[in-house]
mmCIF file of C-alpha atoms in Angstrom:
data_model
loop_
_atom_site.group_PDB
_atom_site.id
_atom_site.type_symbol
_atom_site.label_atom_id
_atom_site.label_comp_id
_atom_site.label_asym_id
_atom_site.label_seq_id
_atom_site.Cartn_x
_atom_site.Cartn_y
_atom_site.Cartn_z
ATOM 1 C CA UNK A 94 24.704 -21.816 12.707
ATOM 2 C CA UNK A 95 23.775 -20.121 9.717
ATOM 3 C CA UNK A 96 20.194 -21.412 9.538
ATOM 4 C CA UNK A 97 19.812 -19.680 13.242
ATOM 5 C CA UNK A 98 20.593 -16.773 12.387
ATOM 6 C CA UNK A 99 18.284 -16.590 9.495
ATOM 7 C CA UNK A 100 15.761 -17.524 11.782
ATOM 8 C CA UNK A 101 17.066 -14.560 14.210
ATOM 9 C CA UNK A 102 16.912 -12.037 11.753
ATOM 10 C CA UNK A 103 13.216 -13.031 10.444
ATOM 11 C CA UNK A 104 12.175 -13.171 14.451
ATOM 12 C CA UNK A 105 13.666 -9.464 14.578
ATOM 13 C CA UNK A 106 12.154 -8.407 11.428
ATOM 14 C CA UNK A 107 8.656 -9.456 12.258
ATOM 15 C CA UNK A 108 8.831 -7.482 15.822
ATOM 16 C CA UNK A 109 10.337 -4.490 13.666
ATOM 17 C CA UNK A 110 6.815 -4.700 11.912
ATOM 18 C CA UNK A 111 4.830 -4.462 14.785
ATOM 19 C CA UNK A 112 6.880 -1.690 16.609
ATOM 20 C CA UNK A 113 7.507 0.258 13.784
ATOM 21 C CA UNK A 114 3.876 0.223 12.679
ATOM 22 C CA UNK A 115 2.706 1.242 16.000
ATOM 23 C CA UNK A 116 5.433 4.054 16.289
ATOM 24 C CA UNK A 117 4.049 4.733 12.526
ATOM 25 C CA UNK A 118 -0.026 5.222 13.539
ATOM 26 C CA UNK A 119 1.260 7.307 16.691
ATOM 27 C CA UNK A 120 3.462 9.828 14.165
ATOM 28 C CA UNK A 121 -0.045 9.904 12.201
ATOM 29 C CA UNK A 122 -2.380 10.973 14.726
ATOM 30 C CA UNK A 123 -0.078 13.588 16.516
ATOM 31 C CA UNK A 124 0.882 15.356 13.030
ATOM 32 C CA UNK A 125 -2.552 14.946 12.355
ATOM 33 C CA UNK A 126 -3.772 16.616 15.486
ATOM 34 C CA UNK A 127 -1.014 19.444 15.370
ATOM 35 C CA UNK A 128 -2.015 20.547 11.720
ATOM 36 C CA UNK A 129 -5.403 20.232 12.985
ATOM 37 C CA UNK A 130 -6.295 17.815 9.919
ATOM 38 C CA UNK A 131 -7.753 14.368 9.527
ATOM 39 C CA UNK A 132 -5.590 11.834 9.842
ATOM 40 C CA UNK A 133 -6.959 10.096 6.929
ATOM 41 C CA UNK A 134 -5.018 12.591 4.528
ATOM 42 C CA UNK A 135 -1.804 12.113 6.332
ATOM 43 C CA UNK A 136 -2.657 8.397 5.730
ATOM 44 C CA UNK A 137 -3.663 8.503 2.366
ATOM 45 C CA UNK A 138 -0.479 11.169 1.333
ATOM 46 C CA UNK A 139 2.370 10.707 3.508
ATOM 47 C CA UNK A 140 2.139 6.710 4.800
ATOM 48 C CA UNK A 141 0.611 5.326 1.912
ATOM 49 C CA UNK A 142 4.195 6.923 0.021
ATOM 50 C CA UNK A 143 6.354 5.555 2.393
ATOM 51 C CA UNK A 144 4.657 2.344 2.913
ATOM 52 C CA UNK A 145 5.102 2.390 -1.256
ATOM 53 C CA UNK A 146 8.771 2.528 -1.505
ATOM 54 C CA UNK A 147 9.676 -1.089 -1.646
ATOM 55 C CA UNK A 148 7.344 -1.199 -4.641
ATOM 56 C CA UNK A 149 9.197 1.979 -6.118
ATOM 57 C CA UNK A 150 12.683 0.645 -5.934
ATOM 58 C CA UNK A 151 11.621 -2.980 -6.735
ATOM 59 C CA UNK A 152 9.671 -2.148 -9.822
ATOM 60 C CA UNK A 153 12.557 0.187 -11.286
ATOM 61 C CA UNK A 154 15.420 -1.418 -10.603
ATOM 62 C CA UNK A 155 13.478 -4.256 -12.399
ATOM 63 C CA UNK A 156 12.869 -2.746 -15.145
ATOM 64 C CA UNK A 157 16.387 -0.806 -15.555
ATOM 65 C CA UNK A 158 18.273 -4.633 -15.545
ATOM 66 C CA UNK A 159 15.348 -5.470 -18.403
ATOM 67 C CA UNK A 160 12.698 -7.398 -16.521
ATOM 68 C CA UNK A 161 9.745 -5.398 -16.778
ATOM 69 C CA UNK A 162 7.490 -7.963 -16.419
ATOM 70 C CA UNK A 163 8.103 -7.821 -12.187
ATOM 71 C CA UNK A 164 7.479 -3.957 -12.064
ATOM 72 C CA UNK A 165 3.997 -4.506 -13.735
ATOM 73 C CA UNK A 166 3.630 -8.309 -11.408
ATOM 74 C CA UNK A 167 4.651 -6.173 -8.514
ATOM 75 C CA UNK A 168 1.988 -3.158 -9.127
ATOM 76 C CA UNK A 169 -1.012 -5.536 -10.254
ATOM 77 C CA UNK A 170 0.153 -7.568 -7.265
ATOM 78 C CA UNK A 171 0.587 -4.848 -4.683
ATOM 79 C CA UNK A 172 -2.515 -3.720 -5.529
ATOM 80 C CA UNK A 173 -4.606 -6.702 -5.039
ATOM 81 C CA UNK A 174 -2.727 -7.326 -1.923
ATOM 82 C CA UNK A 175 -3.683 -4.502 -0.455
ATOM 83 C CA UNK A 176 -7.247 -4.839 -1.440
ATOM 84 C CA UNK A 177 -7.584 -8.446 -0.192
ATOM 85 C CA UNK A 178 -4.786 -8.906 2.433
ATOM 86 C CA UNK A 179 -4.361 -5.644 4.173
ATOM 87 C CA UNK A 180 -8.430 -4.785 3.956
ATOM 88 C CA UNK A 181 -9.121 -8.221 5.395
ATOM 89 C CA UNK A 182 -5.611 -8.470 8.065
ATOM 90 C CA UNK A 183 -6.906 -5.011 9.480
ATOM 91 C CA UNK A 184 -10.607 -6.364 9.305
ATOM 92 C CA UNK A 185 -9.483 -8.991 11.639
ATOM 93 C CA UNK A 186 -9.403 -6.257 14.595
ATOM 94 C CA UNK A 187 -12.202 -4.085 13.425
ATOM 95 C CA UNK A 188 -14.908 -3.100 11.342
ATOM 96 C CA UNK A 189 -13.037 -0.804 9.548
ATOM 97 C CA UNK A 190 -14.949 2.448 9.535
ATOM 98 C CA UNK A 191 -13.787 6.151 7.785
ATOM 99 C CA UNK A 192 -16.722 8.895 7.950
ATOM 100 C CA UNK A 193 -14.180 11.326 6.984
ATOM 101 C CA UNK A 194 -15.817 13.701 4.162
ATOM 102 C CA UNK A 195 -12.935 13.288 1.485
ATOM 103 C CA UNK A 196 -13.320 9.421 1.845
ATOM 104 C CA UNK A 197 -15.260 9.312 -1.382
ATOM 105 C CA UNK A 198 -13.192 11.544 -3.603
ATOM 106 C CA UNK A 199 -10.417 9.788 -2.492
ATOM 107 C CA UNK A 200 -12.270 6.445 -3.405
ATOM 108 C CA UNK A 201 -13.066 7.621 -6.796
ATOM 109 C CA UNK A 202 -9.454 8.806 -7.456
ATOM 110 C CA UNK A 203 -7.951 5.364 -6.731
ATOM 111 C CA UNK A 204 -10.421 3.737 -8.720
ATOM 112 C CA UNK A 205 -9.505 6.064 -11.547
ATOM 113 C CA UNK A 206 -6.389 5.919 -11.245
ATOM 114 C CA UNK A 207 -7.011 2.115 -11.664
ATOM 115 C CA UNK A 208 -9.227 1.812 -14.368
ATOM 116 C CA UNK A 209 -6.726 4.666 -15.908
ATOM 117 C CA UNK A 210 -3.438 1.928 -16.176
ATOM 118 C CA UNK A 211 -6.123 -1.276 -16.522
ATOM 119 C CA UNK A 212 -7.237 0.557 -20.235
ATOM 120 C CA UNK A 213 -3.444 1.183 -21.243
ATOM 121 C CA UNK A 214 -1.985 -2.067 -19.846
ATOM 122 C CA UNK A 215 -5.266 -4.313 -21.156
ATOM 123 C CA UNK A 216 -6.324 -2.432 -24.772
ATOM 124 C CA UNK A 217 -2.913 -0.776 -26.118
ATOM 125 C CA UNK A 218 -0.729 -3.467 -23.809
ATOM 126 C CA UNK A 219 2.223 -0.848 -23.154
ATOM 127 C CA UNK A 220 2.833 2.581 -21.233
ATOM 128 C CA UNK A 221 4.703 5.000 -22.571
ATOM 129 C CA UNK A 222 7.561 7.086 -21.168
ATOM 130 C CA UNK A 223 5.982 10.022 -21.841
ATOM 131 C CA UNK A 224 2.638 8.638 -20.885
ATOM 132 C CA UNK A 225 4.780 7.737 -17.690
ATOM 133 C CA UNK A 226 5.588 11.343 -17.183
ATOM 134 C CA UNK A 227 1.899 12.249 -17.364
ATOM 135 C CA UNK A 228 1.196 9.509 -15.049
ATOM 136 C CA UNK A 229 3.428 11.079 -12.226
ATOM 137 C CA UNK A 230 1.891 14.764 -13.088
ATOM 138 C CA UNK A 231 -1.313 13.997 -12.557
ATOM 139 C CA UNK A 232 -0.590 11.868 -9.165
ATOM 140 C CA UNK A 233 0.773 15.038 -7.940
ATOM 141 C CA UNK A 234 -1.721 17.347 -9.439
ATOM 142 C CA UNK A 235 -4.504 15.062 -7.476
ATOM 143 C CA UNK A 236 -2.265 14.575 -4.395
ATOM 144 C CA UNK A 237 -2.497 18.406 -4.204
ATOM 145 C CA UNK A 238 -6.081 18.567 -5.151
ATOM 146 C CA UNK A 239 -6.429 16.566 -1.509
ATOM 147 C CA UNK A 240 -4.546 18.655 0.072
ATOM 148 C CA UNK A 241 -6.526 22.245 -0.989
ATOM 149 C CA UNK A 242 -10.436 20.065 -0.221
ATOM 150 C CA UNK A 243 -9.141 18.397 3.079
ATOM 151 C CA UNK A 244 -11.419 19.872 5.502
ATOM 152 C CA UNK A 245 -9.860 21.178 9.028
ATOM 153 C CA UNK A 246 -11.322 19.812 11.775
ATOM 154 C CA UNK A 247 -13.925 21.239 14.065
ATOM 155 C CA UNK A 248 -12.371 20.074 17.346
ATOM 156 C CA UNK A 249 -8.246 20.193 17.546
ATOM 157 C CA UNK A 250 -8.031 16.857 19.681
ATOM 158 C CA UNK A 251 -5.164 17.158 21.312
ATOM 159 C CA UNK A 252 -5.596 15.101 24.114
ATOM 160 C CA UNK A 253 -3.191 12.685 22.592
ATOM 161 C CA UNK A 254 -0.496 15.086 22.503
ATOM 162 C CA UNK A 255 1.134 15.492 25.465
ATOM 163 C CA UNK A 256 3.038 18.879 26.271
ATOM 164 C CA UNK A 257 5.938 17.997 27.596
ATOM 165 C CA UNK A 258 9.154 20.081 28.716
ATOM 166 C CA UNK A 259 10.971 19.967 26.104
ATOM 167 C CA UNK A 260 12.810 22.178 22.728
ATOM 168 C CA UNK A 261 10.443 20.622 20.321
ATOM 169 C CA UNK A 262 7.030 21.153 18.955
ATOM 170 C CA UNK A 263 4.532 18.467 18.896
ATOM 171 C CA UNK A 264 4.208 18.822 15.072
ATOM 172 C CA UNK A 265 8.160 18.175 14.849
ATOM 173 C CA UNK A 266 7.992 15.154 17.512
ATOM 174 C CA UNK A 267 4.606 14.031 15.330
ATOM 175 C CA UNK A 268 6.622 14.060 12.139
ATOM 176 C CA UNK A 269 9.753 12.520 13.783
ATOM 177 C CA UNK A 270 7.368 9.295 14.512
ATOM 178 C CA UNK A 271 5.449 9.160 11.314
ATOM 179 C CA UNK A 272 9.297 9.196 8.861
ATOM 180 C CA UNK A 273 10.842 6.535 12.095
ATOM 181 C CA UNK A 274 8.108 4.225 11.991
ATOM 182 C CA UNK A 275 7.621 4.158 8.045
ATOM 183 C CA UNK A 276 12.073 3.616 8.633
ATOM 184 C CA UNK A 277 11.717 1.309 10.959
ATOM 185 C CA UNK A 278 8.729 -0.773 8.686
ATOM 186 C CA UNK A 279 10.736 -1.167 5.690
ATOM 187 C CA UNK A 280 13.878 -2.256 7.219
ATOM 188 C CA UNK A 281 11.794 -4.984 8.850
ATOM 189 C CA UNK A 282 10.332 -5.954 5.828
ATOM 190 C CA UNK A 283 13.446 -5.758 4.127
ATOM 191 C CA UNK A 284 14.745 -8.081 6.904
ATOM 192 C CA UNK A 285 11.692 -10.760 7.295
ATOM 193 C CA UNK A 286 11.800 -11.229 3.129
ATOM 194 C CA UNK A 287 15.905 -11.772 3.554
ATOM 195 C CA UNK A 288 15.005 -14.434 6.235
ATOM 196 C CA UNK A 289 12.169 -15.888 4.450
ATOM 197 C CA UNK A 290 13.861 -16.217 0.975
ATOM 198 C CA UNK A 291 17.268 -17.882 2.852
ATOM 199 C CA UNK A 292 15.141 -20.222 4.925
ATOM 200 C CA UNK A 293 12.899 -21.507 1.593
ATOM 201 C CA UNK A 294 15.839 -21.864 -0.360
ATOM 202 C CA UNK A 295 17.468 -23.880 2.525
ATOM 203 C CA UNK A 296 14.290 -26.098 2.414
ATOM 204 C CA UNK A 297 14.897 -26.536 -1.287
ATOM 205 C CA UNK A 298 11.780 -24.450 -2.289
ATOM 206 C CA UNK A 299 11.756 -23.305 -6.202
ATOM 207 C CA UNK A 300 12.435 -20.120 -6.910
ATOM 208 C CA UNK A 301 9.437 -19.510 -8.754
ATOM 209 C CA UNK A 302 7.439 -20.196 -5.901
ATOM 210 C CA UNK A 303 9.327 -17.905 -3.733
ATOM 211 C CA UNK A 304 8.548 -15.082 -6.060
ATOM 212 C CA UNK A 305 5.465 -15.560 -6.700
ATOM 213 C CA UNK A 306 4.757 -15.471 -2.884
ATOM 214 C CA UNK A 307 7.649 -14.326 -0.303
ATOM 215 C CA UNK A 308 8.835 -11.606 -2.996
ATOM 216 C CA UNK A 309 5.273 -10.392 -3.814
ATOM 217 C CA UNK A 310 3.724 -10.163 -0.218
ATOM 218 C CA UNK A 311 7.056 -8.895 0.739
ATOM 219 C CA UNK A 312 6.392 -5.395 -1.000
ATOM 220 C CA UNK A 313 3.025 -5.148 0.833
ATOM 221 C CA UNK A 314 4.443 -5.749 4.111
ATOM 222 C CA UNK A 315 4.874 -2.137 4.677
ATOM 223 C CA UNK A 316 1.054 -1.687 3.919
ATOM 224 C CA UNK A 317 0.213 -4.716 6.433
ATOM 225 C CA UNK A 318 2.132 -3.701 9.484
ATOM 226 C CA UNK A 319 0.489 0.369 9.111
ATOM 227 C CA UNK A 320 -2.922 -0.949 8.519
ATOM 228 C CA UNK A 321 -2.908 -3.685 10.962
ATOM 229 C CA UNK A 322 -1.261 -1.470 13.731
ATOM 230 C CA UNK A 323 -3.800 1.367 12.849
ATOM 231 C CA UNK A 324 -6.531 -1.193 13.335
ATOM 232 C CA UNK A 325 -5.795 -2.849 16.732
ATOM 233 C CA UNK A 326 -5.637 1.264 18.010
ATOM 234 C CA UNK A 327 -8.966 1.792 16.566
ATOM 235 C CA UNK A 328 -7.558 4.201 13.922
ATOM 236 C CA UNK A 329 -9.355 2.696 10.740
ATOM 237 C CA UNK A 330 -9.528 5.707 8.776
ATOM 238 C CA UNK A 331 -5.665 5.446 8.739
ATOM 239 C CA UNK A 332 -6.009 1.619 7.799
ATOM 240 C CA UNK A 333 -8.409 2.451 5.019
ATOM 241 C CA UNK A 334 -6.674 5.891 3.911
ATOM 242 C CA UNK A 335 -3.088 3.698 3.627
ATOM 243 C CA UNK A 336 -4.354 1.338 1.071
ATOM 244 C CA UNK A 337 -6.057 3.789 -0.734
ATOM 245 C CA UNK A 338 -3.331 6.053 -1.248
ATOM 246 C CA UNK A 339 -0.819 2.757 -1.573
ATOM 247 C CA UNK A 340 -2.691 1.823 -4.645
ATOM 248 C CA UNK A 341 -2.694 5.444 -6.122
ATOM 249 C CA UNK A 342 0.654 5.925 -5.859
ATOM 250 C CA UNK A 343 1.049 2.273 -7.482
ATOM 251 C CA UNK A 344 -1.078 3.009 -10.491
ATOM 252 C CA UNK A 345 0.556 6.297 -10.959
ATOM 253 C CA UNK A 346 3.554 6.496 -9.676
ATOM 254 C CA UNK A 347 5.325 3.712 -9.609
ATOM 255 C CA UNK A 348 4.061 1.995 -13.259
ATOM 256 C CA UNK A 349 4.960 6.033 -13.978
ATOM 257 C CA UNK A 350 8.421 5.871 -12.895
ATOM 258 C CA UNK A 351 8.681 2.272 -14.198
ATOM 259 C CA UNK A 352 8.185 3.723 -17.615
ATOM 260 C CA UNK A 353 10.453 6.505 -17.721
ATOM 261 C CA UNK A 354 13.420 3.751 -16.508
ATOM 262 C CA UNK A 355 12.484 1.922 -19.620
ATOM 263 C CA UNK A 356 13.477 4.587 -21.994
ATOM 264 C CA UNK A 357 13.696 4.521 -25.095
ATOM 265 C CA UNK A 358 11.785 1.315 -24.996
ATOM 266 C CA UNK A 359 7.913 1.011 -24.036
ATOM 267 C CA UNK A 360 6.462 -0.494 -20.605
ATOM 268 C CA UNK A 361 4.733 -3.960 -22.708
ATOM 269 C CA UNK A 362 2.221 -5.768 -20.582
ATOM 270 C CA UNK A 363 2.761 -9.293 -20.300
ATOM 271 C CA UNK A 364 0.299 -11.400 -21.686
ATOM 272 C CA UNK A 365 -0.632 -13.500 -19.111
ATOM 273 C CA UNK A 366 -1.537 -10.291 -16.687
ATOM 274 C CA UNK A 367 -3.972 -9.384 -19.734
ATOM 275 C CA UNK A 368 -5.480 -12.581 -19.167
ATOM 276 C CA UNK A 369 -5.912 -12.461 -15.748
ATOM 277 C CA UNK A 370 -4.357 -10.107 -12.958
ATOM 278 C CA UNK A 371 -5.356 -6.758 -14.595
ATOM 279 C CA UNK A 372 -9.282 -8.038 -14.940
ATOM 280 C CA UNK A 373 -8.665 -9.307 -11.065
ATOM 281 C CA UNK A 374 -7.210 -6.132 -9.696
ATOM 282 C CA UNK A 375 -9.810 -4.167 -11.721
ATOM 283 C CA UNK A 376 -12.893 -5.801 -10.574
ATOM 284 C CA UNK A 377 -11.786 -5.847 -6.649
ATOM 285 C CA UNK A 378 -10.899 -2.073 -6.930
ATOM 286 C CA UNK A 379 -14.651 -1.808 -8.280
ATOM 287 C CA UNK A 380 -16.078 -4.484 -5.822
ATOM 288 C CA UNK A 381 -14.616 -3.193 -2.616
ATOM 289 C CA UNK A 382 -14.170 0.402 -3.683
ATOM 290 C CA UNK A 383 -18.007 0.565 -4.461
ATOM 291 C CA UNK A 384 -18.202 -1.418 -1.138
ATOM 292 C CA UNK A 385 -16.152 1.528 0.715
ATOM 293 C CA UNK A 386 -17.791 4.174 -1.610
ATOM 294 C CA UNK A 387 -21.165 3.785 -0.678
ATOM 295 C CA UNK A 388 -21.329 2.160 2.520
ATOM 296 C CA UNK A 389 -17.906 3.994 4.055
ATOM 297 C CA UNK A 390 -16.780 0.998 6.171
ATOM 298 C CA UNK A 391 -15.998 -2.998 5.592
ATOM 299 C CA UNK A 392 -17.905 -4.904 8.186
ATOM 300 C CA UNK A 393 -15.503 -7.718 10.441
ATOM 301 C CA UNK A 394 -17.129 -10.473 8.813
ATOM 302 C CA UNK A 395 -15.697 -9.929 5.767
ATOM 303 C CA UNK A 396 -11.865 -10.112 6.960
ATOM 304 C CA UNK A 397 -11.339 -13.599 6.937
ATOM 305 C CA UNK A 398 -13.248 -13.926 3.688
ATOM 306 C CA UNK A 399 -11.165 -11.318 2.018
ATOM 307 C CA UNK A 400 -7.859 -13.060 2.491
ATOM 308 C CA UNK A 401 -9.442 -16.770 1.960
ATOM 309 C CA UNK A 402 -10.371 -15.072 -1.816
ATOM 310 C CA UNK A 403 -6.417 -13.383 -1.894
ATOM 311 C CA UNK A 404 -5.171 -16.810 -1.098
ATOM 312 C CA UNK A 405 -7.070 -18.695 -3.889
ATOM 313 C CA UNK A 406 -5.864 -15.607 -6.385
ATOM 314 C CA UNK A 407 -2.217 -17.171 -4.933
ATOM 315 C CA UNK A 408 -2.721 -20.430 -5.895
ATOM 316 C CA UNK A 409 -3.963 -19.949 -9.100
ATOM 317 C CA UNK A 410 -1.658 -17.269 -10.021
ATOM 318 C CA UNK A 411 1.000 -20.166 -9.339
ATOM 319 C CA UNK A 412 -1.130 -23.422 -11.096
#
C-alpha cells in the first residue's frame, strides 16, 4: 500500500510539472506584454530565480550541516544540466530561436559569470565569504544592468491578454501566473524526487547512485518543466532566457550564498570537480554559449545529441 502511493505521488508530481510550467510561460508572456517588455528578461530575471530555488536551499542547507561538497556538485551540476538537458529537452519541440537584442549581453554575462567561479574554484580551489558577498553584489548589480538596457518593445502585443470584467489588471493577473506556476513547479519537483528516491530505495538502489542522479536532476526539474513548456508554445526566447539566467544566478548566487553559510570557514573545491566537472561545465558554457552567441538559436537536430552527451557526463561522473 505504501509502494502505491509513492507511485501516486510521483504520477501527481510529474502532471504538477507540466501544468505548472504551462501556467508558468502564460504568467511570462502576459507580464511581459503588460510592461510592454520582452519576455526574454522576465525569463532570464524572474523564472530563471524561481526555477533556482531548489538549488538555493539545497546548496545551503548543505553546506550549513558541513557538506559543502553537494552545494558546489549541485551548482557544477545544475549548470551542466541545464546546458545539456534542458537546451536539448526543449530542442526536442523546436529549434530554439531568441532574436531578442539583449540575447548577447546576456550570453556574455553567464559565460562570465562562469568562467568568474571556474578560475576561483579550479586555480585558488576555495571561495571566500567575503568573495561570496561580492559574488551576490555583482549578480544584482548586472541583474539591474538588464533591467536599465532591456529595450521596450515596438508593438505592445496584447492580443494574448484578454480584458476581461473583472477588479484586476492584466499586469496583476500576469504576475499572479508567473509566482503560481514557478509554486506549483517546485512543489512538483519536490514531490516527483520524494517518489523517485522512496521507489529506488524500495528497489534496493545505492544511495550513491540516487544522488548522483535522482537528487542532481531533481534540482533542474524546475528549469526542465519552464523550458520544455515554453518550447511546445513556441516561446523559445523564454526557454533560452531561463537557462541563461538559471546558470547566472548559480554561479553567483547560489555558490555566493553557499559561501557566506560557511562562515568562518572557506567554500574548498573538491578535488575531483577540479579534475573534471568544472573543465566540463566550462567548456559547454563556451561551446553552446558561443553556439547561442553567434548564431542566436540551437537548431532541432542537436536536441537529442545534447542529452545523449549529458547522459555519458552521467555515467562517467558515476564510473
Amino acid at each position: 500500500m505504501i509502494e502505491i502511493t509513492y507511485y501516486i505521488i510521483g504520477i501527481l508530481g510529474f502532471f504538477g510539472l507540466f501544468y505548472g510550467g504551462n501556467i508558468l510561460v502564460k504568467g511570462t508572456v502576459q507580464t511581459a506584454n503588460s510592461l510592454n517588455i520582452p519576455a526574454h528578461l522576465i525569463a532570464i530575471t524572474l523564472v530563471a530565480l524561481g526555477t533556482s530555488a531548489p538549488e538555493l536551499i539545497v546548496s545551503v542547507n548543505a553546506v550549513i550541516k558541513g557538506s559543502p561538497d553537494i552545494a558546489w556538485g549541485n551548482v557544477v551540476g545544475s549548470n551542466i544540466a541545464n546546458l545539456l538537458l534542458v537546451i536539448g529537452g526543449a530542442s526536442l519541440f523546436i529549434t530554439l530561436t531568441d532574436n531578442s537584442k539583449s540575447l548577447r549581453l546576456d550570453i556574455f554575462w553567464m559565460v562570465f559569470s562562469t568562467i568568474l567561479i571556474f578560475i576561483f574554484g579550479y586555480f585558488f580551489h576555495e571561495i571566500s565569504p567575503v568573495l561570496g558577498l561580492s559574488l551576490i553584489i555583482f549578480l544584482v548589480f548586472i541583474l539591474i544592468f538588464m533591467a536599465i538596457s532591456s529595450e521596450k518593445k515596438h508593438e505592445n502585443s496584447n492580443s494574448e491578454i484578454k480584458k476581461e470584467n473583472n477588479n484586476f489588471s492584466p499586469l496583476i493577473i500576469g504576475l499572479f501566473f508567473t509566482f503560481g506556476g514557478i509554486i506549483i513547479v517546485l512543489i512538483a519537483s519536490a514531490m516527483l524526487v520524494y517518489s523517485a528516491n522512496k521507489i529506488s530505495i524500495g528497489f534496493g538502489i545505492e544511495e550513491s547512485l540516487i544522488g548522483v542522479t535522482i537528487v542532481a536532476l531533481g534540482t533542474s526539474l524546475p528549469e526542465i518543466a519552464a523550458s520544455v513548456a515554453a518550447a511546445r508554445k513556441g516561446y523559445s526566447d523564454i526557454a533560452i532566457g531561463n537557462v541563461l539566467g538559471s546558470n547566472l544566478f548559480n554561479s553567483l548566487g547560489i555558490l555566493g550564498a553557499s559561501s557566506i553559510a560557511s562562515y568562518p570557514l572557506t567554500l574548498h573545491t573538491p578535488q575531483a570537480f577540479i579534475n573534471y566537472d568544472l573543465p566540463v561545465m566550462l567548456f559547454f558554457t563556451i561551446i553552446l554559449g558561443g553556439g547561442l552567441f553567434y548564431f542566436k538559436k540551437i537548431n532541432r537536430i542537436f536536441g537529442p545529441i545534447l542529452i545523449f552527451i549529458y547522459l555519458i557526463y552521467l555515467v562517467n561522473n558515476f564510473l
